[in-house]
């Protein structure tokens, strides 16, 4: 009894330790059984820890570079005596030279090592993103050429840094565009830390170039004061008169080449900021893909392609919106570029937006409701590109939303009952609502699984069979009749030969016309039957997506190529002041242009998956 009682007592803490240290043989076998798993998991754990440490270190490097550059730029704005624009340009030139050295090292060294690029991210660097890098990069190069030419004409009153800085900028843009075009999909597997630091240094440099373009209004104000024939001292801030900012004493001679440089600089100014933002997004995806190993289930086996099928009303309405928008844009450019812009052109411009934005908002809301009614699975696979797309859509929308709220405050505080002010107020409110609804529609569509390609192939094959079966009768009869006529006609005189040749040519033309009509009918039947095979939900999603694509294209074209009523109407500029509103517009306008361009890519993805 006593022994049983003793055995039922709980062992003490020391006994537990001794029993754990003296395990039986079965426990030892159990440990040896899972040793390989524990060893592999420890290696993976160290790999993940090294990856996180490399990302942390490179992120800290970029943060310090951005803070240093921001301190220089802020000192130039608020304490223009100690830090001048030339000092900021020298700092940015040093950073660009370092980035150039790393990019060349990556192109010639890292990417050519064995097993360097074993995987490529199919979602990263789509063609429209790389095309926008080349497009905005070309315009940025042209902008720097105009700046070099403008500074060369006024070389007697400008420093040589104003010629050297754009020259380095051109070299930096060319090298970076080449690098992103060929290597934006790389998942580099060697030299992780160097690659991460190089990418983050390049991102930080692009962010500082964007920040400088947003805040530095010296040349812009100088050119505008000369084009408007205003006194230079009344427009330029006090920072322009500081040592190193010699633009205050410069006056462009009354020559055609100088006017071309001035107009070109103002027109191409937003492209530089847009180029910096696009490059930052592509470089960030590359940074996330460093060391990434893509498994087979991440690689799409059937990649859906863009086909213009199942849409009728979307292209028609979108094309009408594009044509009307181009007409409004041309009238605005003709009338608003003079010394005294006409008030009616602003009324026309904002009226176009007030009509178009509600249509886009209604379409996005209907598309979101259809997504909610669908029983389509969500795509839950890890995708850094899609995550970045969502972040960029939400972040880029802040530009237009922020400018709209600034306009609302300025108009409500002044005179909201005026016609132009009421139009601007309505435009700002509708723009906020349209950005929000479109973001919800795109983000919801990006997380949906694409429809099965087999269903599409089956419908396409069925359509082709029906189209072939529905060919017009008469082709064989026409050919047989022509052959019979040919055999019946016997060779004779020359006139009879000519008549026979004319008859054969006529019959051949008739056969060709019949074949052309049959081909047109085949295509039409194929299109109509493919349209009818789609469910009403898929049809509506495609119509809405295509309509929104065309609307976003025209809303991208208008501000990109010079239509800036938020700065030219003078209402917000007089309320907030020139320099403050200049910084707000140069912060929000490039983000708005980037948002429209990025929305086109997202809407095309929604269209393809629908």
PDB file of C-alpha atoms in Angstrom, residues 22 25 43 68 117 130 151 176 180 207 263 266 307 348 390 392 405 446 460 473 523 544 596 603:
ATOM      1  CA  UNK A  22      17.770   9.931 -18.708  1.00  0.00           C
ATOM      2  CA  UNK A  25      15.957   4.427 -25.939  1.00  0.00           C
ATOM      3  CA  UNK A  43      18.751  26.238 -42.198  1.00  0.00           C
ATOM      4  CA  UNK A  68      20.011  63.573 -45.289  1.00  0.00           C
ATOM      5  CA  UNK A 117      18.943  34.578 -62.003  1.00  0.00           C
ATOM      6  CA  UNK A 130       8.439  49.245 -68.680  1.00  0.00           C
ATOM      7  CA  UNK A 151      21.358  77.607 -68.994  1.00  0.00           C
ATOM      8  CA  UNK A 176      18.485  53.271 -65.148  1.00  0.00           C
ATOM      9  CA  UNK A 180      14.838  48.357 -65.536  1.00  0.00           C
ATOM     10  CA  UNK A 207      12.742  59.944 -54.091  1.00  0.00           C
ATOM     11  CA  UNK A 263       7.942  76.497 -73.153  1.00  0.00           C
ATOM     12  CA  UNK A 266       7.259  74.086 -68.452  1.00  0.00           C
ATOM     13  CA  UNK A 307      -8.900  39.754 -76.483  1.00  0.00           C
ATOM     14  CA  UNK A 348     -15.875  74.144 -70.282  1.00  0.00           C
ATOM     15  CA  UNK A 390      -2.742  47.874 -54.207  1.00  0.00           C
ATOM     16  CA  UNK A 392       0.380  52.264 -55.233  1.00  0.00           C
ATOM     17  CA  UNK A 405      -9.623  68.911 -50.255  1.00  0.00           C
ATOM     18  CA  UNK A 446      -7.221  41.990 -58.785  1.00  0.00           C
ATOM     19  CA  UNK A 460     -14.067  29.564 -79.227  1.00  0.00           C
ATOM     20  CA  UNK A 473     -23.627  29.249-100.335  1.00  0.00           C
ATOM     21  CA  UNK A 523     -15.767  37.398 -88.015  1.00  0.00           C
ATOM     22  CA  UNK A 544     -17.281  48.534 -67.388  1.00  0.00           C
ATOM     23  CA  UNK A 596      -4.464  57.299 -63.939  1.00  0.00           C
ATOM     24  CA  UNK A 603      -8.330  47.767 -65.148  1.00  0.00           C
TER      25      UNK A 603
END
